PDB file of C-alpha atoms in Angstrom:
ATOM      1  CA  MET A   1      25.232  -3.743  -4.408  1.00 75.00           C
ATOM      2  CA  VAL A   2      26.263  -0.635  -2.554  1.00 80.00           C
ATOM      3  CA  PRO A   3      23.052   1.308  -3.586  1.00 84.00           C
ATOM      4  CA  TRP A   4      20.933  -1.541  -2.305  1.00 88.00           C
ATOM      5  CA  ILE A   5      22.744  -1.716   0.995  1.00 88.00           C
ATOM      6  CA  ALA A   6      22.774   2.044   1.460  1.00 89.00           C
ATOM      7  CA  PHE A   7      19.102   2.417   0.629  1.00 90.00           C
ATOM      8  CA  ASN A   8      17.965  -0.348   2.930  1.00 87.00           C
ATOM      9  CA  ALA A   9      20.062   0.930   5.702  1.00 89.00           C
ATOM     10  CA  VAL A  10      18.594   4.488   5.493  1.00 88.00           C
ATOM     11  CA  VAL A  11      15.089   2.964   5.495  1.00 87.00           C
ATOM     12  CA  LEU A  12      15.771   0.938   8.631  1.00 85.00           C
ATOM     13  CA  VAL A  13      17.203   3.961  10.419  1.00 86.00           C
ATOM     14  CA  ILE A  14      14.177   6.124   9.491  1.00 83.00           C
ATOM     15  CA  LEU A  15      11.796   3.425  10.670  1.00 81.00           C
ATOM     16  CA  ALA A  16      13.722   2.979  14.002  1.00 80.00           C
ATOM     17  CA  VAL A  17      13.631   6.711  14.542  1.00 80.00           C
ATOM     18  CA  ASP A  18       9.937   6.819  13.659  1.00 74.00           C
ATOM     19  CA  LEU A  19       9.022   4.141  16.190  1.00 67.00           C
ATOM     20  CA  GLY A  20      11.640   4.828  18.829  1.00 64.00           C
ATOM     21  CA  VAL A  21      11.505   8.650  18.924  1.00 65.00           C
ATOM     22  CA  PHE A  22       8.577  10.274  17.301  1.00 67.00           C
ATOM     23  CA  ASN A  23       5.933   7.495  18.032  1.00 67.00           C
ATOM     24  CA  LYS A  24       7.469   5.891  21.133  1.00 67.00           C
ATOM     25  CA  ASN A  25       4.126   6.517  23.041  1.00 71.00           C
ATOM     26  CA  ALA A  26       0.799   5.590  21.612  1.00 72.00           C
ATOM     27  CA  HIS A  27      -1.146   8.740  20.727  1.00 75.00           C
ATOM     28  CA  VAL A  28      -3.899   9.955  18.427  1.00 79.00           C
ATOM     29  CA  VAL A  29      -2.425  11.141  15.091  1.00 81.00           C
ATOM     30  CA  THR A  30      -3.980  14.555  14.309  1.00 84.00           C
ATOM     31  CA  THR A  31      -4.810  15.717  10.800  1.00 83.00           C
ATOM     32  CA  LYS A  32      -2.128  18.384  11.200  1.00 87.00           C
ATOM     33  CA  GLU A  33       0.511  15.841  12.305  1.00 87.00           C
ATOM     34  CA  ALA A  34      -0.484  13.528   9.376  1.00 88.00           C
ATOM     35  CA  GLY A  35      -0.156  16.483   6.965  1.00 90.00           C
ATOM     36  CA  ILE A  36       3.275  17.156   8.217  1.00 90.00           C
ATOM     37  CA  TRP A  37       4.458  13.628   8.010  1.00 89.00           C
ATOM     38  CA  THR A  38       2.933  13.231   4.502  1.00 91.00           C
ATOM     39  CA  THR A  39       4.916  16.240   3.341  1.00 93.00           C
ATOM     40  CA  VAL A  40       8.031  14.716   4.990  1.00 91.00           C
ATOM     41  CA  TRP A  41       7.664  11.405   3.255  1.00 92.00           C
ATOM     42  CA  VAL A  42       6.788  13.009  -0.123  1.00 93.00           C
ATOM     43  CA  THR A  43       9.831  15.315   0.227  1.00 94.00           C
ATOM     44  CA  LEU A  44      12.262  12.464   1.061  1.00 93.00           C
ATOM     45  CA  ALA A  45      10.957  10.525  -2.035  1.00 94.00           C
ATOM     46  CA  MET A  46      11.488  13.581  -4.243  1.00 95.00           C
ATOM     47  CA  CYS A  47      14.994  14.004  -2.826  1.00 94.00           C
ATOM     48  CA  PHE A  48      15.642  10.397  -3.727  1.00 94.00           C
ATOM     49  CA  ALA A  49      14.217  10.953  -7.155  1.00 95.00           C
ATOM     50  CA  ALA A  50      16.590  14.024  -7.571  1.00 95.00           C
ATOM     51  CA  GLY A  51      19.471  11.700  -6.690  1.00 94.00           C
ATOM     52  CA  ILE A  52      18.297   9.191  -9.335  1.00 94.00           C
ATOM     53  CA  PHE A  53      18.102  11.913 -11.926  1.00 94.00           C
ATOM     54  CA  TYR A  54      21.558  13.166 -11.051  1.00 93.00           C
ATOM     55  CA  PHE A  55      23.412   9.811 -10.825  1.00 92.00           C
ATOM     56  CA  GLU A  56      21.426   7.658 -13.363  1.00 92.00           C
ATOM     57  CA  GLY A  57      19.955  10.159 -15.729  1.00 93.00           C
ATOM     58  CA  PRO A  58      16.583  11.523 -16.791  1.00 93.00           C
ATOM     59  CA  LYS A  59      15.200   8.096 -17.997  1.00 92.00           C
ATOM     60  CA  ALA A  60      15.808   6.321 -14.814  1.00 93.00           C
ATOM     61  CA  GLY A  61      14.515   9.416 -12.834  1.00 94.00           C
ATOM     62  CA  THR A  62      11.317   9.536 -14.752  1.00 94.00           C
ATOM     63  CA  GLU A  63      10.827   5.831 -14.362  1.00 93.00           C
ATOM     64  CA  PHE A  64      11.214   6.176 -10.557  1.00 95.00           C
ATOM     65  CA  LEU A  65       8.716   9.093 -10.381  1.00 94.00           C
ATOM     66  CA  THR A  66       6.218   7.136 -12.539  1.00 93.00           C
ATOM     67  CA  GLY A  67       6.505   4.025 -10.461  1.00 91.00           C
ATOM     68  CA  TYR A  68       6.218   6.039  -7.249  1.00 93.00           C
ATOM     69  CA  VAL A  69       3.083   7.824  -8.473  1.00 92.00           C
ATOM     70  CA  ILE A  70       1.502   4.529  -9.602  1.00 90.00           C
ATOM     71  CA  GLU A  71       2.156   2.752  -6.252  1.00 88.00           C
ATOM     72  CA  TYR A  72       1.167   5.764  -4.131  1.00 88.00           C
ATOM     73  CA  SER A  73      -2.139   6.207  -5.971  1.00 87.00           C
ATOM     74  CA  LEU A  74      -2.985   2.514  -5.887  1.00 85.00           C
ATOM     75  CA  SER A  75      -2.301   2.504  -2.164  1.00 81.00           C
ATOM     76  CA  VAL A  76      -5.322   4.669  -1.650  1.00 79.00           C
ATOM     77  CA  ASP A  77      -7.506   1.481  -2.115  1.00 77.00           C
ATOM     78  CA  ASN A  78      -5.685   0.103   0.918  1.00 81.00           C
ATOM     79  CA  ILE A  79      -6.898   3.086   3.004  1.00 84.00           C
ATOM     80  CA  PHE A  80     -10.599   2.233   2.264  1.00 81.00           C
ATOM     81  CA  VAL A  81      -9.939  -1.234   3.714  1.00 82.00           C
ATOM     82  CA  PHE A  82      -7.918   0.057   6.631  1.00 86.00           C
ATOM     83  CA  VAL A  83     -10.833   2.362   7.522  1.00 84.00           C
ATOM     84  CA  LEU A  84     -13.237  -0.460   7.433  1.00 82.00           C
ATOM     85  CA  LEU A  85     -11.072  -2.871   9.497  1.00 87.00           C
ATOM     86  CA  PHE A  86     -10.345  -0.210  12.260  1.00 89.00           C
ATOM     87  CA  SER A  87     -14.014   0.641  12.497  1.00 86.00           C
ATOM     88  CA  TYR A  88     -15.335  -3.057  12.462  1.00 85.00           C
ATOM     89  CA  PHE A  89     -12.763  -4.169  15.168  1.00 88.00           C
ATOM     90  CA  GLY A  90     -13.197  -0.919  17.149  1.00 88.00           C
ATOM     91  CA  VAL A  91      -9.444  -0.126  17.182  1.00 89.00           C
ATOM     92  CA  LYS A  92      -8.754   3.017  19.219  1.00 88.00           C
ATOM     93  CA  LYS A  93      -7.189   5.773  17.226  1.00 86.00           C
ATOM     94  CA  GLU A  94      -4.075   5.912  19.532  1.00 86.00           C
ATOM     95  CA  TYR A  95      -3.294   2.343  18.578  1.00 89.00           C
ATOM     96  CA  GLN A  96      -3.852   2.563  14.820  1.00 89.00           C
ATOM     97  CA  HIS A  97      -0.324   3.978  14.166  1.00 85.00           C
ATOM     98  CA  ARG A  98       1.295   0.940  15.802  1.00 85.00           C
ATOM     99  CA  ILE A  99      -0.649  -1.532  13.705  1.00 89.00           C
ATOM    100  CA  LEU A 100       0.133   0.317  10.492  1.00 88.00           C
ATOM    101  CA  PHE A 101       3.815   0.554  11.461  1.00 86.00           C
ATOM    102  CA  TRP A 102       4.210  -3.187  11.890  1.00 88.00           C
ATOM    103  CA  GLY A 103       1.893  -3.846   8.967  1.00 87.00           C
ATOM    104  CA  ILE A 104       3.952  -1.642   6.544  1.00 84.00           C
ATOM    105  CA  LEU A 105       7.205  -3.266   7.820  1.00 85.00           C
ATOM    106  CA  GLY A 106       5.819  -6.632   6.953  1.00 87.00           C
ATOM    107  CA  ALA A 107       4.550  -5.249   3.629  1.00 85.00           C
ATOM    108  CA  LEU A 108       8.053  -4.071   2.713  1.00 85.00           C
ATOM    109  CA  LEU A 109       9.389  -7.606   3.267  1.00 87.00           C
ATOM    110  CA  MET A 110       6.634  -9.221   1.220  1.00 88.00           C
ATOM    111  CA  ARG A 111       6.894  -6.739  -1.611  1.00 86.00           C
ATOM    112  CA  GLY A 112      10.605  -7.152  -1.777  1.00 86.00           C
ATOM    113  CA  ALA A 113      10.188 -10.831  -2.218  1.00 88.00           C
ATOM    114  CA  MET A 114       7.482 -10.447  -4.848  1.00 88.00           C
ATOM    115  CA  ILE A 115       9.573  -7.937  -6.766  1.00 88.00           C
ATOM    116  CA  GLY A 116      12.564 -10.277  -6.583  1.00 88.00           C
ATOM    117  CA  ALA A 117      10.384 -13.139  -7.974  1.00 88.00           C
ATOM    118  CA  GLY A 118       8.760 -10.988 -10.702  1.00 87.00           C
ATOM    119  CA  THR A 119      12.207  -9.835 -11.780  1.00 87.00           C
ATOM    120  CA  ILE A 120      13.438 -13.444 -12.131  1.00 88.00           C
ATOM    121  CA  LEU A 121      10.265 -14.439 -14.012  1.00 87.00           C
ATOM    122  CA  ILE A 122      10.540 -11.627 -16.497  1.00 86.00           C
ATOM    123  CA  ASN A 123      14.207 -12.315 -17.198  1.00 85.00           C
ATOM    124  CA  LYS A 124      13.727 -15.976 -17.664  1.00 86.00           C
ATOM    125  CA  PHE A 125      10.335 -15.913 -19.323  1.00 85.00           C
ATOM    126  CA  HIS A 126       9.826 -12.615 -21.120  1.00 84.00           C
ATOM    127  CA  TRP A 127       6.334 -13.612 -22.204  1.00 87.00           C
ATOM    128  CA  ILE A 128       5.190 -13.276 -18.683  1.00 88.00           C
ATOM    129  CA  ILE A 129       5.090  -9.438 -19.247  1.00 89.00           C
ATOM    130  CA  TYR A 130       2.051 -10.123 -21.589  1.00 91.00           C
ATOM    131  CA  VAL A 131       0.419 -12.138 -18.859  1.00 90.00           C
ATOM    132  CA  PHE A 132       0.915  -9.268 -16.424  1.00 89.00           C
ATOM    133  CA  GLY A 133      -0.492  -6.947 -18.959  1.00 90.00           C
ATOM    134  CA  ALA A 134      -3.700  -8.883 -19.624  1.00 92.00           C
ATOM    135  CA  PHE A 135      -4.103  -9.311 -15.830  1.00 89.00           C
ATOM    136  CA  LEU A 136      -3.963  -5.516 -15.341  1.00 90.00           C
ATOM    137  CA  VAL A 137      -6.393  -4.689 -18.192  1.00 92.00           C
ATOM    138  CA  ILE A 138      -8.911  -7.308 -16.698  1.00 91.00           C
ATOM    139  CA  THR A 139      -8.417  -5.896 -13.240  1.00 88.00           C
ATOM    140  CA  GLY A 140      -8.868  -2.327 -14.481  1.00 89.00           C
ATOM    141  CA  VAL A 141     -12.051  -3.113 -16.305  1.00 89.00           C
ATOM    142  CA  ARG A 142     -13.441  -5.024 -13.297  1.00 87.00           C
ATOM    143  CA  MET A 143     -12.614  -1.997 -11.141  1.00 84.00           C
ATOM    144  CA  VAL A 144     -14.910   0.200 -13.284  1.00 83.00           C
ATOM    145  CA  PHE A 145     -17.898  -2.050 -12.618  1.00 80.00           C
ATOM    146  CA  LYS A 146     -17.244  -2.766  -8.949  1.00 71.00           C
ATOM    147  CA  ASP A 147     -20.129  -2.000  -6.701  1.00 59.00           C
ATOM    148  CA  ASP A 148     -20.176  -0.030  -3.436  1.00 55.00           C
ATOM    149  CA  GLU A 149     -20.824  -3.166  -1.298  1.00 55.00           C
ATOM    150  CA  GLN A 150     -18.534  -3.149   1.704  1.00 59.00           C
ATOM    151  CA  MET A 151     -16.336  -6.029   2.584  1.00 62.00           C
ATOM    152  CA  ASP A 152     -17.550  -8.134   5.546  1.00 68.00           C
ATOM    153  CA  PRO A 153     -14.518  -8.865   7.726  1.00 72.00           C
ATOM    154  CA  GLU A 154     -16.385 -11.710   9.536  1.00 72.00           C
ATOM    155  CA  ALA A 155     -16.664 -13.614   6.241  1.00 72.00           C
ATOM    156  CA  ASN A 156     -12.858 -13.329   5.587  1.00 75.00           C
ATOM    157  CA  PRO A 157     -11.384 -16.827   5.267  1.00 82.00           C
ATOM    158  CA  VAL A 158      -8.094 -15.596   6.861  1.00 78.00           C
ATOM    159  CA  LEU A 159      -9.950 -14.489   9.893  1.00 82.00           C
ATOM    160  CA  LYS A 160     -11.747 -17.774  10.186  1.00 83.00           C
ATOM    161  CA  LEU A 161      -8.522 -19.722   9.806  1.00 84.00           C
ATOM    162  CA  LEU A 162      -6.692 -17.585  12.342  1.00 85.00           C
ATOM    163  CA  ARG A 163      -9.328 -18.182  14.940  1.00 84.00           C
ATOM    164  CA  LYS A 164      -9.009 -21.920  14.387  1.00 85.00           C
ATOM    165  CA  VAL A 165      -5.255 -21.908  14.656  1.00 87.00           C
ATOM    166  CA  ILE A 166      -4.645 -19.679  17.688  1.00 88.00           C
ATOM    167  CA  PRO A 167      -6.925 -18.602  20.556  1.00 87.00           C
ATOM    168  CA  VAL A 168      -8.104 -15.077  20.182  1.00 86.00           C
ATOM    169  CA  SER A 169      -8.996 -12.877  23.225  1.00 87.00           C
ATOM    170  CA  PRO A 170     -12.373 -11.125  22.982  1.00 83.00           C
ATOM    171  CA  GLU A 171     -10.832  -8.069  24.641  1.00 86.00           C
ATOM    172  CA  TYR A 172      -7.971  -5.608  23.912  1.00 89.00           C
ATOM    173  CA  ASP A 173      -4.986  -5.294  26.229  1.00 88.00           C
ATOM    174  CA  GLY A 174      -3.728  -1.853  25.491  1.00 85.00           C
ATOM    175  CA  GLN A 175      -1.411  -1.864  22.412  1.00 86.00           C
ATOM    176  CA  LYS A 176      -0.332  -5.592  23.019  1.00 88.00           C
ATOM    177  CA  PHE A 177      -0.595  -8.056  20.227  1.00 91.00           C
ATOM    178  CA  PHE A 178      -0.666 -10.966  22.647  1.00 91.00           C
ATOM    179  CA  THR A 179      -2.025 -11.246  26.215  1.00 89.00           C
ATOM    180  CA  LEU A 180      -2.641 -13.811  29.056  1.00 87.00           C
ATOM    181  CA  ARG A 181      -6.223 -14.691  29.455  1.00 84.00           C
ATOM    182  CA  PRO A 182      -8.153 -17.546  31.180  1.00 81.00           C
ATOM    183  CA  ASP A 183      -9.933 -19.784  28.703  1.00 72.00           C
ATOM    184  CA  ALA A 184     -13.364 -21.398  29.010  1.00 69.00           C
ATOM    185  CA  THR A 185     -12.018 -23.901  31.577  1.00 72.00           C
ATOM    186  CA  GLY A 186     -10.339 -21.254  33.653  1.00 73.00           C
ATOM    187  CA  VAL A 187      -6.839 -22.168  32.471  1.00 77.00           C
ATOM    188  CA  VAL A 188      -4.604 -19.048  31.813  1.00 83.00           C
ATOM    189  CA  LYS A 189      -3.350 -19.127  28.230  1.00 85.00           C
ATOM    190  CA  LYS A 190      -1.459 -16.840  25.832  1.00 88.00           C
ATOM    191  CA  MET A 191      -3.867 -15.458  23.396  1.00 90.00           C
ATOM    192  CA  ALA A 192      -3.872 -13.120  20.474  1.00 90.00           C
ATOM    193  CA  THR A 193      -5.595  -9.838  20.914  1.00 90.00           C
ATOM    194  CA  PRO A 194      -8.012  -8.261  18.383  1.00 89.00           C
ATOM    195  CA  LEU A 195      -5.188  -5.870  17.620  1.00 91.00           C
ATOM    196  CA  PHE A 196      -3.136  -8.898  16.215  1.00 92.00           C
ATOM    197  CA  VAL A 197      -6.046 -10.121  14.199  1.00 90.00           C
ATOM    198  CA  VAL A 198      -6.312  -6.682  12.574  1.00 91.00           C
ATOM    199  CA  LEU A 199      -2.590  -6.732  11.848  1.00 92.00           C
ATOM    200  CA  VAL A 200      -2.902 -10.002  10.116  1.00 91.00           C
ATOM    201  CA  LEU A 201      -5.828  -8.848   7.976  1.00 89.00           C
ATOM    202  CA  ILE A 202      -3.920  -5.623   7.030  1.00 89.00           C
ATOM    203  CA  GLU A 203      -0.930  -7.725   5.952  1.00 89.00           C
ATOM    204  CA  VAL A 204      -3.153  -9.962   3.780  1.00 86.00           C
ATOM    205  CA  THR A 205      -4.941  -6.837   2.237  1.00 83.00           C
ATOM    206  CA  ASP A 206      -1.560  -5.450   1.276  1.00 84.00           C
ATOM    207  CA  LEU A 207      -0.541  -8.796  -0.264  1.00 84.00           C
ATOM    208  CA  VAL A 208      -3.761  -8.760  -2.379  1.00 80.00           C
ATOM    209  CA  PHE A 209      -3.203  -5.170  -3.561  1.00 80.00           C
ATOM    210  CA  ALA A 210       0.444  -5.840  -4.231  1.00 83.00           C
ATOM    211  CA  VAL A 211      -0.685  -8.393  -6.814  1.00 81.00           C
ATOM    212  CA  ASP A 212      -1.984  -5.433  -8.838  1.00 77.00           C
ATOM    213  CA  SER A 213       0.498  -2.677  -8.084  1.00 81.00           C
ATOM    214  CA  ILE A 214       3.846  -4.593  -8.529  1.00 85.00           C
ATOM    215  CA  PRO A 215       3.028  -5.724 -12.147  1.00 87.00           C
ATOM    216  CA  ALA A 216       1.931  -2.169 -12.846  1.00 86.00           C
ATOM    217  CA  ILE A 217       5.377  -0.807 -11.988  1.00 86.00           C
ATOM    218  CA  PHE A 218       7.062  -3.573 -14.169  1.00 88.00           C
ATOM    219  CA  ALA A 219       5.147  -1.787 -17.092  1.00 85.00           C
ATOM    220  CA  VAL A 220       7.227   1.284 -16.379  1.00 86.00           C
ATOM    221  CA  THR A 221      10.640  -0.340 -15.841  1.00 88.00           C
ATOM    222  CA  GLN A 222      12.227  -3.706 -15.329  1.00 87.00           C
ATOM    223  CA  ASP A 223      15.160  -2.321 -13.345  1.00 91.00           C
ATOM    224  CA  PRO A 224      14.691  -4.099 -10.035  1.00 90.00           C
ATOM    225  CA  PHE A 225      16.282  -1.241  -8.025  1.00 93.00           C
ATOM    226  CA  ILE A 226      13.873   1.315  -9.520  1.00 93.00           C
ATOM    227  CA  VAL A 227      11.022  -1.034  -8.981  1.00 91.00           C
ATOM    228  CA  TYR A 228      12.001  -1.780  -5.484  1.00 93.00           C
ATOM    229  CA  THR A 229      12.889   1.736  -4.285  1.00 94.00           C
ATOM    230  CA  SER A 230       9.688   3.471  -5.919  1.00 93.00           C
ATOM    231  CA  ASN A 231       7.538   0.778  -4.170  1.00 91.00           C
ATOM    232  CA  VAL A 232       9.222   1.280  -0.780  1.00 91.00           C
ATOM    233  CA  CYS A 233       9.095   5.080  -0.912  1.00 92.00           C
ATOM    234  CA  ALA A 234       5.391   4.910  -1.722  1.00 91.00           C
ATOM    235  CA  ILE A 235       4.692   2.481   1.125  1.00 90.00           C
ATOM    236  CA  LEU A 236       6.540   4.349   3.724  1.00 89.00           C
ATOM    237  CA  GLY A 237       4.235   7.236   3.239  1.00 88.00           C
ATOM    238  CA  LEU A 238       1.105   5.113   3.414  1.00 88.00           C
ATOM    239  CA  ARG A 239       0.578   5.586   7.154  1.00 86.00           C
ATOM    240  CA  SER A 240       0.571   9.349   7.173  1.00 88.00           C
ATOM    241  CA  LEU A 241      -1.571   9.351   4.098  1.00 88.00           C
ATOM    242  CA  TYR A 242      -4.130   7.068   5.850  1.00 89.00           C
ATOM    243  CA  PHE A 243      -4.408   9.402   8.829  1.00 88.00           C
ATOM    244  CA  LEU A 244      -4.690  12.428   6.366  1.00 85.00           C
ATOM    245  CA  LEU A 245      -7.482  10.969   4.315  1.00 84.00           C
ATOM    246  CA  ALA A 246      -9.316   8.573   6.553  1.00 80.00           C
ATOM    247  CA  GLY A 247     -11.887  11.163   7.494  1.00 73.00           C
ATOM    248  CA  VAL A 248     -12.647  12.274   3.904  1.00 77.00           C
ATOM    249  CA  ILE A 249     -11.788   9.237   1.852  1.00 77.00           C
ATOM    250  CA  ASP A 250     -15.536   8.687   1.026  1.00 76.00           C
ATOM    251  CA  LYS A 251     -15.623  12.007  -0.760  1.00 82.00           C
ATOM    252  CA  PHE A 252     -13.398  10.591  -3.579  1.00 84.00           C
ATOM    253  CA  HIS A 253     -16.037   8.341  -4.856  1.00 83.00           C
ATOM    254  CA  HIS A 254     -14.890   8.551  -8.564  1.00 89.00           C
ATOM    255  CA  LEU A 255     -11.293   7.626  -7.608  1.00 86.00           C
ATOM    256  CA  HIS A 256     -11.630   4.015  -8.578  1.00 86.00           C
ATOM    257  CA  TYR A 257     -12.398   5.218 -12.059  1.00 90.00           C
ATOM    258  CA  GLY A 258      -8.978   6.896 -12.209  1.00 90.00           C
ATOM    259  CA  LEU A 259      -7.309   3.912 -10.710  1.00 89.00           C
ATOM    260  CA  ALA A 260      -9.036   1.614 -13.232  1.00 90.00           C
ATOM    261  CA  ALA A 261      -7.776   3.890 -16.050  1.00 91.00           C
ATOM    262  CA  VAL A 262      -4.262   3.693 -14.788  1.00 90.00           C
ATOM    263  CA  LEU A 263      -4.246  -0.103 -14.380  1.00 90.00           C
ATOM    264  CA  THR A 264      -5.835  -0.552 -17.908  1.00 93.00           C
ATOM    265  CA  PHE A 265      -3.358   1.891 -19.381  1.00 92.00           C
ATOM    266  CA  VAL A 266      -0.273   0.184 -17.948  1.00 89.00           C
ATOM    267  CA  GLY A 267      -1.715  -3.145 -18.915  1.00 91.00           C
ATOM    268  CA  ILE A 268      -2.113  -2.101 -22.557  1.00 93.00           C
ATOM    269  CA  LYS A 269       1.365  -0.676 -22.331  1.00 91.00           C
ATOM    270  CA  MET A 270       2.664  -4.043 -21.450  1.00 90.00           C
ATOM    271  CA  LEU A 271       0.734  -5.821 -24.066  1.00 92.00           C
ATOM    272  CA  ILE A 272       2.077  -3.622 -26.917  1.00 92.00           C
ATOM    273  CA  SER A 273       5.577  -3.447 -25.479  1.00 86.00           C
ATOM    274  CA  GLY A 274       6.891  -5.805 -28.192  1.00 84.00           C
ATOM    275  CA  VAL A 275       5.559  -3.514 -30.901  1.00 87.00           C
ATOM    276  CA  TYR A 276       5.758   0.004 -29.579  1.00 88.00           C
ATOM    277  CA  HIS A 277       7.388   1.515 -26.432  1.00 86.00           C
ATOM    278  CA  VAL A 278       5.153   4.142 -24.793  1.00 88.00           C
ATOM    279  CA  PRO A 279       7.410   7.010 -23.569  1.00 89.00           C
ATOM    280  CA  THR A 280       7.650   7.057 -19.770  1.00 87.00           C
ATOM    281  CA  LEU A 281       6.985  10.789 -19.657  1.00 89.00           C
ATOM    282  CA  PHE A 282       3.705  10.270 -21.554  1.00 91.00           C
ATOM    283  CA  SER A 283       2.772   7.457 -18.965  1.00 89.00           C
ATOM    284  CA  LEU A 284       3.472   9.850 -16.118  1.00 89.00           C
ATOM    285  CA  ALA A 285       1.322  12.589 -17.717  1.00 92.00           C
ATOM    286  CA  PHE A 286      -1.536  10.204 -18.308  1.00 93.00           C
ATOM    287  CA  ILE A 287      -1.468   8.930 -14.798  1.00 90.00           C
ATOM    288  CA  PHE A 288      -1.619  12.442 -13.316  1.00 90.00           C
ATOM    289  CA  LEU A 289      -4.438  13.278 -15.672  1.00 93.00           C
ATOM    290  CA  ALA A 290      -6.511  10.165 -14.831  1.00 92.00           C
ATOM    291  CA  LEU A 291      -6.149  10.534 -11.161  1.00 90.00           C
ATOM    292  CA  GLY A 292      -6.579  14.303 -11.202  1.00 91.00           C
ATOM    293  CA  THR A 293      -9.791  14.095 -13.180  1.00 94.00           C
ATOM    294  CA  SER A 294     -11.230  11.442 -10.938  1.00 92.00           C
ATOM    295  CA  VAL A 295     -10.525  13.619  -7.794  1.00 89.00           C
ATOM    296  CA  VAL A 296     -11.946  16.860  -9.440  1.00 92.00           C
ATOM    297  CA  THR A 297     -15.106  15.124 -10.625  1.00 93.00           C
ATOM    298  CA  SER A 298     -15.597  13.467  -7.117  1.00 90.00           C
ATOM    299  CA  LEU A 299     -15.466  17.014  -5.607  1.00 88.00           C
ATOM    300  CA  LYS A 300     -17.524  18.653  -8.201  1.00 88.00           C
ATOM    301  CA  PHE A 301     -20.201  16.018  -8.222  1.00 86.00           C
ATOM    302  CA  PRO A 302     -20.627  14.870  -4.576  1.00 84.00           C
ATOM    303  CA  LYS A 303     -22.013  11.537  -3.905  1.00 77.00           C
ATOM    304  CA  LYS A 304     -25.762  11.428  -3.231  1.00 71.00           C
ATOM    305  CA  VAL A 305     -26.628  10.188   0.172  1.00 59.00           C
TER     306      VAL A 305
END
């Protein structure tokens, strides 16, 4: 219980310092700043991994690293959607960090709940591991054949429901999520700003992607502490990764093939787990190879405009 409390306490302190000190005032995050923070988050994750290696041994350490790489790589898909949502709703660059901060805080809570539920299911119904495996294989295959059609935020059912449930202001009010505005009859009411709408859509997006990524980590280890901490460490670095890659993300047009290979691989690993245990070190090497190949081929063979 102590490691759980200590880890979550450190995470809360880091988030408090992040919001209250380094990002107290809204500002545009430069590529240089994003690069520095990406390095900081990855370094912190590697320090934690070193601690796992030292206290829990090579097996647990390798499992953490593999889970971290899987989650971090799959989070790139989130970035594609973030870019689209920010562009569609015209969110100013200086307010994007605020949305991602609260979005990731919500994501940590949701994923913690999903990991807890997944652990209980696997412990009580071990056959669920094969369901997860089949789901990942199907998702991986579908990802190979996905088209380049962009999502239309206006057609999102969550957005339609949100507008029916609460009044939404047509205008922004700085970095506020709620504001006071007169309605059609002239009565001043509390309304959600478009910034809040984007936050909700980002939370829903993360929930959808978590359905893929969390089962994938269970293919590596079923230790809830390793699953949880590797997930959290990857999510914490997602904001800086977004600001680092947002401008060049379209260049990695083959990345979805690498992600598809990773999902299919871990799915197959789950399906054959009752017959053969794929070494975690081999899994880690395969993941690096698949992702590295997709990045290299994307750069070597640029997308034709």
